[in-house]
């Protein structure tokens, strides 16, 4: 028997990407994929946003030169305006922004930077959360602690459990918060709950890392979806001794630029401090890891956000996507309630791309084996995979596997 190089064991395939490959290989006529966190149109096809399509025409003759290590300054200014809104004008020397390899790269850069310089004892991440939060922080060498986020009983945020867990944190510990449209549960904190968390984060001297991967997908409005980030940023600017925060910003979902890897990391600290040293350190990490961020996708985002006409088109595109998702939620709920005589209100009230259905791993296996419907073992579905042509089939299949 051959031995593994360096004794390395064979790691299991990433669950989501493994299921996507299985789905591609499945030849069944009625197969449905509810796995990928990527928007699909009413025919189940990937959608190039009309705003992005037009921006591409503007960029036909774009150059292929390197960007600077920190990325495009114009892109960073627009990205900052998008997430911080009117507060962006008040962020001066106390803020540092750097273009990243999408949201994953922004989370990773935040983790590498904070592990190196803040040296937290622990990072608190939601349970459940986007699976990569675990790997990113573990690879940065920071002990990962989960805080309760979701209550299966109430099908809403477990605010008491979350506050109790954060009460155990120590100064300089990091807390990861999803800004909106929480992956995988589809439930977000209310504004009063966010305000409570902001208070605890400050009292306990924790460093908040906001993961903003779905701005525009929760409500369809970019400003409403940035409310929590802006509230915390106001706290950093107003409250003495605030430890500061980072925002890992992704443009994969809200521009449909999944494969172009467009993102940014923003660091905000109190106004009496300068972020110039931190900016240099972020650039040093970027230089050693990938040197320069990708140019093309960032140029598309820059073109759309800088042009009032394209920006208006983009906001209409966001509305198209979030409206279709909400419609599919309603239809799935109606059909499930008709088929099971049970209450499926949560499918409609959850927000963003994902719904935490409450299906068990056994249900999920039966759905795949009997109906060729693919979803994560946690029972999370990507609502984007539903359309008029398959919602009835999916509801009927879900009802059937729950019976047996
Ligand atoms: C919560 C969350 N954060 C970050 C990401 C990163 O996405 P990307 O690297 O494509 O920007 C995702 C993608 O699914 C996500 O769900």
XYZ file of C-alpha atoms and ligand atoms in Angstrom:
420
model
C 0.000 0.000 0.000
C 1.327 3.472 -0.844
C 1.825 5.913 1.998
C 0.392 9.410 1.990
C 2.914 12.214 1.417
C 3.869 13.727 4.807
C 1.297 11.393 6.421
C -1.500 13.694 5.251
C -4.924 12.106 5.500
C -7.353 12.607 2.616
C -9.695 15.419 3.619
C -13.409 14.948 2.919
C -14.685 17.005 -0.032
C -16.406 20.290 0.818
C -20.047 19.284 1.350
C -21.629 21.996 -0.794
C -19.161 21.722 -3.690
C -19.348 17.880 -3.478
C -23.156 17.990 -3.785
C -22.942 20.423 -6.700
C -20.664 17.990 -8.548
C -23.096 15.117 -7.817
C -25.963 17.235 -9.138
C -24.075 17.987 -12.361
C -23.489 14.254 -12.897
C -27.172 13.376 -12.200
C -29.037 12.760 -15.474
C -32.588 12.707 -14.043
C -34.972 14.986 -15.972
C -36.540 16.545 -12.863
C -33.384 17.090 -10.809
C -33.327 20.262 -8.707
C -30.346 21.881 -7.006
C -31.089 23.921 -3.889
C -27.433 23.873 -2.809
C -25.500 26.783 -4.276
C -25.748 30.252 -2.781
C -25.940 31.723 -6.276
C -28.916 33.454 -7.872
C -30.804 31.639 -10.621
C -33.466 33.214 -12.864
C -37.026 31.922 -13.303
C -35.705 29.326 -15.784
C -33.078 28.052 -13.353
C -30.196 29.709 -15.233
C -27.370 31.917 -13.940
C -28.284 35.573 -14.390
C -25.958 38.295 -15.648
C -27.346 41.473 -14.086
C -28.393 43.971 -16.808
C -26.373 46.685 -14.996
C -23.278 44.458 -15.112
C -23.886 43.570 -18.768
C -23.909 47.285 -19.641
C -20.807 47.954 -17.539
C -19.012 45.213 -19.506
C -19.703 47.103 -22.738
C -18.009 50.173 -21.216
C -14.999 48.032 -20.319
C -14.410 46.369 -23.681
C -10.956 47.890 -23.982
C -9.927 47.629 -20.360
C -6.238 47.144 -19.611
C -4.771 44.031 -18.021
C -2.155 45.867 -15.975
C -1.583 45.104 -12.285
C -3.664 46.970 -9.743
C -1.777 48.340 -6.740
C -1.459 46.031 -3.735
C -4.376 47.751 -1.943
C -6.469 47.613 -5.114
C -8.264 50.317 -7.059
C -8.672 53.537 -5.003
C -11.877 54.461 -6.893
C -13.366 51.005 -6.257
C -12.459 51.231 -2.564
C -14.058 54.673 -2.203
C -17.292 53.436 -3.801
C -17.260 50.192 -1.796
C -16.821 52.199 1.395
C -19.689 54.548 0.468
C -21.914 51.567 -0.252
C -21.435 49.875 3.090
C -21.040 52.905 5.391
C -23.408 55.308 3.585
C -23.259 58.881 4.949
C -20.821 57.802 7.715
C -18.124 57.132 5.080
C -17.404 60.869 4.860
C -16.502 60.870 8.559
C -13.993 58.026 8.236
C -10.570 59.594 7.793
C -7.210 58.450 9.116
C -8.995 56.135 11.515
C -10.086 53.811 8.714
C -8.224 51.575 6.291
C -9.668 49.776 3.282
C -8.098 47.183 1.027
C -9.457 45.308 -1.983
C -9.647 41.566 -1.372
C -10.187 38.274 -3.149
C -13.942 38.488 -2.612
C -15.689 37.999 0.731
C -13.723 34.858 1.567
C -10.462 36.746 1.057
C -11.730 39.633 3.200
C -12.652 37.270 6.057
C -9.291 35.554 5.708
C -7.333 38.807 5.662
C -9.213 40.028 8.762
C -8.423 36.755 10.554
C -4.699 36.801 9.585
C -4.333 40.461 10.552
C -6.180 40.189 13.879
C -4.477 36.896 14.828
C -1.115 38.577 14.261
C -1.716 41.969 15.874
C -4.760 41.874 18.171
C -3.896 38.344 19.349
C -7.364 37.370 20.549
C -7.638 34.371 22.838
C -10.827 33.275 21.092
C -13.113 34.103 18.206
C -16.868 33.757 18.737
C -18.780 32.652 15.649
C -22.514 31.962 15.282
C -23.918 28.450 15.564
C -24.746 27.703 12.843
C -22.830 29.837 10.374
C -21.226 29.853 6.923
C -19.002 26.767 7.133
C -15.869 28.640 6.064
C -15.825 30.789 9.239
C -14.633 27.691 11.096
C -11.806 26.932 8.663
C -10.672 30.525 8.213
C -10.242 31.180 11.923
C -8.835 27.730 12.678
C -6.187 28.277 9.966
C -5.373 31.653 11.518
C -4.595 29.740 14.729
C -7.355 31.322 16.862
C -9.478 29.093 19.131
C -13.026 29.026 17.757
C -16.010 29.181 20.136
C -19.570 28.991 18.850
C -22.292 31.233 20.261
C -25.927 30.080 20.023
C -27.568 31.995 17.184
C -30.653 30.078 16.129
C -33.424 28.539 18.186
C -35.095 25.630 16.334
C -38.019 25.938 18.767
C -38.881 29.557 18.021
C -37.295 29.459 14.538
C -35.750 32.846 15.343
C -32.549 34.320 16.800
C -31.610 32.912 20.205
C -30.814 36.345 21.588
C -30.602 35.189 25.215
C -28.181 32.377 24.343
C -26.136 34.769 22.212
C -25.885 37.406 24.979
C -24.999 34.781 27.597
C -22.229 33.370 25.402
C -20.752 36.801 24.651
C -20.791 37.514 28.369
C -18.091 34.810 28.675
C -15.802 36.594 26.203
C -12.706 38.472 27.338
C -11.290 41.819 26.166
C -9.692 41.538 22.704
C -11.695 38.447 21.809
C -13.249 38.659 18.359
C -16.932 38.239 17.547
C -17.987 37.426 13.986
C -21.391 38.849 13.025
C -23.223 38.399 9.735
C -24.476 41.805 8.641
C -27.755 40.626 7.063
C -29.488 37.648 5.404
C -27.764 35.205 7.760
C -26.317 32.109 6.080
C -27.625 29.417 6.661
C -30.653 30.275 8.830
C -32.207 33.229 6.979
C -32.968 34.917 10.312
C -31.496 38.280 11.288
C -31.407 40.233 14.524
C -33.951 43.030 14.916
C -32.604 46.573 15.264
C -33.158 46.639 19.070
C -31.314 43.289 19.302
C -28.399 44.678 17.252
C -28.262 47.654 19.638
C -28.082 45.233 22.595
C -25.214 43.324 20.978
C -23.375 46.571 20.170
C -23.565 47.539 23.846
C -22.208 44.146 25.007
C -19.419 44.218 22.416
C -18.285 47.592 23.747
C -18.752 46.735 27.469
C -16.753 43.521 27.038
C -14.181 45.224 24.770
C -14.659 42.784 21.910
C -13.525 43.339 18.343
C -16.393 42.875 15.876
C -15.831 41.401 12.418
C -18.861 41.965 10.223
C -19.276 39.570 7.335
C -21.345 41.411 4.728
C -21.985 38.990 1.866
C -25.614 39.841 1.060
C -26.072 43.634 1.071
C -29.235 44.227 -0.973
C -30.422 40.618 -0.749
C -32.215 40.783 2.592
C -34.633 43.637 2.029
C -33.779 44.571 -1.554
C -32.427 47.915 -0.228
C -28.723 48.453 0.270
C -29.153 50.996 3.076
C -31.524 48.881 5.207
C -29.232 45.893 4.829
C -26.260 47.931 6.067
C -28.078 49.156 9.188
C -26.212 46.965 11.692
C -22.776 47.793 10.239
C -23.593 51.521 10.322
C -24.948 51.346 13.879
C -21.766 49.646 15.135
C -19.625 52.128 13.190
C -21.456 55.032 14.867
C -20.629 53.354 18.200
C -16.925 53.112 17.294
C -16.924 56.827 16.455
C -18.945 57.908 19.502
C -17.961 55.658 22.384
C -14.697 56.063 24.217
C -12.281 53.133 24.214
C -14.126 51.274 21.513
C -11.910 48.420 20.251
C -13.009 48.974 16.618
C -14.360 46.755 13.908
C -13.759 45.267 10.473
C -16.195 44.727 7.617
C -15.557 41.905 5.143
C -17.518 42.981 2.074
C -18.391 40.685 -0.812
C -19.738 41.637 -4.244
C -20.305 38.039 -5.354
C -24.020 37.853 -4.691
C -25.290 41.412 -5.067
C -23.539 41.875 -8.456
C -23.722 38.221 -9.535
C -19.917 38.277 -9.880
C -19.263 34.971 -8.109
C -16.258 33.852 -10.124
C -14.667 37.303 -10.482
C -13.728 37.468 -6.782
C -14.566 41.075 -5.887
C -14.404 42.191 -2.274
C -13.001 44.633 0.239
C -11.949 44.714 3.864
C -12.562 47.880 5.873
C -11.059 48.524 9.306
C -12.557 51.272 11.502
C -11.066 52.378 14.816
C -11.798 55.336 17.122
C -11.052 58.787 15.698
C -8.162 59.442 18.079
C -6.209 56.571 16.489
C -4.508 56.298 13.104
C -5.014 53.226 10.906
C -1.965 53.909 8.704
C 0.179 51.222 10.352
C -2.693 48.735 10.132
C -3.146 49.561 6.438
C 0.553 48.854 5.846
C 0.272 45.528 7.635
C -2.821 44.514 5.623
C -0.906 45.354 2.448
C 2.123 43.359 3.621
C -0.054 40.277 4.180
C -1.725 40.769 0.778
C 1.665 41.226 -0.921
C 2.975 37.957 0.482
C -0.202 35.986 -0.269
C -1.394 37.112 -3.703
C 0.310 40.458 -4.365
C -2.456 42.225 -6.338
C -6.230 41.751 -6.306
C -8.167 40.810 -9.466
C -8.911 43.800 -11.701
C -11.846 42.930 -13.981
C -14.706 42.354 -11.517
C -13.711 45.359 -9.428
C -13.738 47.514 -12.598
C -17.304 46.337 -13.279
C -18.465 47.240 -9.769
C -16.641 50.572 -10.006
C -18.303 51.340 -13.361
C -21.788 50.534 -12.065
C -21.503 52.386 -8.766
C -19.912 55.492 -10.289
C -22.541 55.988 -12.988
C -25.953 57.217 -11.721
C -27.840 55.463 -14.547
C -26.090 52.119 -14.042
C -26.424 52.440 -10.275
C -30.202 52.918 -10.642
C -30.308 49.880 -12.944
C -28.320 47.871 -10.377
C -30.762 48.776 -7.610
C -33.590 47.638 -9.907
C -31.646 44.384 -10.497
C -31.390 43.851 -6.748
C -35.115 44.359 -6.515
C -35.696 41.812 -9.299
C -33.619 39.195 -7.440
C -35.000 39.809 -3.957
C -38.591 40.023 -5.256
C -38.280 36.691 -7.074
C -36.829 35.091 -3.948
C -39.694 36.420 -1.801
C -42.257 35.178 -4.333
C -40.722 31.695 -4.285
C -40.762 31.684 -0.473
C -44.475 32.467 -0.523
C -45.236 29.802 -3.115
C -43.217 27.119 -1.348
C -44.974 27.934 1.938
C -48.430 27.779 0.319
C -47.759 24.460 -1.368
C -46.135 22.926 1.717
C -49.023 23.995 3.941
C -51.514 22.514 1.473
C -49.552 19.248 1.269
C -48.740 18.768 4.980
C -51.400 20.737 6.931
C -48.445 22.073 8.977
C -47.318 25.664 9.622
C -44.507 26.667 7.223
C -44.599 30.416 7.969
C -40.838 30.426 8.672
C -40.082 29.643 5.028
C -41.764 32.911 4.075
C -40.568 35.121 6.944
C -36.888 34.123 6.720
C -34.821 36.522 4.689
C -32.203 36.448 1.926
C -31.101 33.559 -0.253
C -31.457 30.758 2.257
C -34.178 29.009 4.176
C -33.532 26.766 7.122
C -36.390 24.384 6.443
C -36.145 22.182 9.535
C -35.699 19.042 7.378
C -33.468 16.416 9.004
C -30.398 14.796 7.372
C -32.578 11.694 6.764
C -35.175 13.768 4.910
C -32.389 15.338 2.868
C -30.988 11.944 1.871
C -34.453 10.706 0.839
C -35.036 13.839 -1.224
C -31.834 13.193 -3.129
C -32.333 9.435 -3.561
C -36.047 9.469 -4.434
C -36.537 12.846 -6.082
C -33.072 13.991 -7.243
C -33.477 17.151 -5.159
C -30.174 18.318 -3.694
C -29.739 20.409 -0.525
C -27.340 20.618 2.405
C -27.692 17.984 5.188
C -28.580 20.817 7.593
C -31.871 21.249 5.725
C -30.773 24.604 4.283
C -32.160 25.357 0.866
C -31.101 28.074 -1.508
C -34.469 29.583 -2.424
C -32.895 30.801 -5.689
C -33.022 27.223 -6.983
C -36.850 27.307 -6.952
C -38.977 28.483 -9.851
C -42.524 28.168 -11.206
C -41.483 24.955 -12.950
C -40.255 23.071 -9.869
C -41.780 24.573 -6.705
C -44.782 22.215 -6.755
C -42.496 19.188 -7.310
C -40.198 20.246 -4.445
C -43.100 20.880 -2.028
C -44.699 17.528 -2.887
C -41.347 15.736 -2.432
C -40.688 17.436 0.918
C -44.143 16.470 2.166
C -43.605 12.884 1.021
C -40.204 12.357 2.669
C -41.540 13.801 5.915
C -44.390 11.258 5.926
C -42.237 8.173 5.516
C -21.798 34.464 5.076
C -20.883 34.432 3.910
N -19.727 35.097 3.973
C -18.866 35.117 2.953
C -19.135 34.444 1.798
C -18.079 34.532 0.743
O -18.439 34.614 -0.533
P -17.402 35.073 -1.662
O -16.063 34.618 -1.261
O -17.909 34.453 -2.893
O -17.503 36.556 -1.693
C -20.320 33.701 1.677
C -20.610 32.911 0.483
O -21.432 32.054 0.405
C -21.223 33.714 2.755
O -22.387 33.066 2.720
